[in-house]
Coordinates of C-alpha atoms in Angstrom, one line a residue:
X1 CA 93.7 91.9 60.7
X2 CA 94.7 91.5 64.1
X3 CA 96.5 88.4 65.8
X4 CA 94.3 85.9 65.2
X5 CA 94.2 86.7 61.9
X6 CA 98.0 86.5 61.7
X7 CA 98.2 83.1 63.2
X8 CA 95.3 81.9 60.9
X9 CA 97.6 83.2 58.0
X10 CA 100.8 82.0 59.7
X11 CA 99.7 78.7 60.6
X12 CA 98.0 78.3 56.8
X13 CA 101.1 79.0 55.1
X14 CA 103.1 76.9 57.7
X15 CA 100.7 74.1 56.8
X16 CA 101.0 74.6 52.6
X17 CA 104.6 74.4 52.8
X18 CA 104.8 71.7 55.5
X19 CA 106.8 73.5 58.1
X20 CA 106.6 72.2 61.2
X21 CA 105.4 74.9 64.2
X22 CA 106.4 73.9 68.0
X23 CA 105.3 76.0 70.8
X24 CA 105.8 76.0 74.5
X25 CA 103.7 77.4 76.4
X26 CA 103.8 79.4 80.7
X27 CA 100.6 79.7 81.8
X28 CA 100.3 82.9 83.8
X29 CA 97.7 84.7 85.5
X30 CA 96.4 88.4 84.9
X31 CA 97.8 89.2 88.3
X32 CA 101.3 87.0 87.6
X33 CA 101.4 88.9 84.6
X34 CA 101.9 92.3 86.5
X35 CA 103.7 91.4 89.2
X36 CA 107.2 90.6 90.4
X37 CA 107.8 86.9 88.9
X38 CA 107.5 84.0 91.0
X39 CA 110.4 81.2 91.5
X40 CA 108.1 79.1 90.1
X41 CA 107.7 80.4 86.5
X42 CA 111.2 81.1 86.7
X43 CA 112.7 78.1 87.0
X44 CA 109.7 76.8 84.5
X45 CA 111.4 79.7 82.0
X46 CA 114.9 77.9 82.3
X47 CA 113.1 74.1 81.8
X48 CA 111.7 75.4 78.8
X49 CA 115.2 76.8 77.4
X50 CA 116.2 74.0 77.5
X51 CA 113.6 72.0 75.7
X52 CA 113.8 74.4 72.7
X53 CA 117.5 73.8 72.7
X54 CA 116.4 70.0 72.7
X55 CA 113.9 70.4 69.6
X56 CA 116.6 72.6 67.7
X57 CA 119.0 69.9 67.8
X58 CA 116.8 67.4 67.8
X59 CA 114.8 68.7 64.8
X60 CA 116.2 71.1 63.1
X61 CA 118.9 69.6 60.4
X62 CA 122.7 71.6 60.2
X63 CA 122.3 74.5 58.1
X64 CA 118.9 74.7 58.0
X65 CA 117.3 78.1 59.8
X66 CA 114.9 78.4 62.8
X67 CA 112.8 80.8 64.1
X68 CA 112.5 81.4 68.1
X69 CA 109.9 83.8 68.6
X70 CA 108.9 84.8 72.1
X71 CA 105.4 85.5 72.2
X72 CA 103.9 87.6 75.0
X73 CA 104.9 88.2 78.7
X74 CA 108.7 87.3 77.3
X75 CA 110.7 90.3 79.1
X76 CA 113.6 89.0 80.7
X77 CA 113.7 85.1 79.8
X78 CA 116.1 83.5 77.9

């Protein structure tokens, strides 16, 4: 196992039952990653809010159900 192996799988059964993925990605650095947070990926954290907002109602049809799944360094945003 291990993650790799579960995005392989996820991605593989994503693909067989044509599901779209999105993803939106902050870069960070090691040392970002253990320090206070900048302004900077702050205020990227909010712009990115908003442009899953965008692709759920741009994408995702009434009714239907989305996952938003924060992957990583995610404590705190949103």
């Amino acid at each position: 196992g291990g993650p790799g192996v579960d995005k392989y799988k996820i991605e593989e059964i994503a693909k067989e039952r044509q599901i779209p993925l999105y993803a939106f990605v902050i870069y960070e650095s090691i040392v970002e990653a253990i320090t206070p947070m900048r302004e900077a990926i702050a205020k990227a954290a909010d712009t990115v809010v908003e442009k899953v907002k965008s692709v759920l109602l741009e994408k995702v049809p009434a009714g239907s159900t989305a996952i938003v799944a924060g992957i990583g360094n995610t404590v705190g945003i949103g």
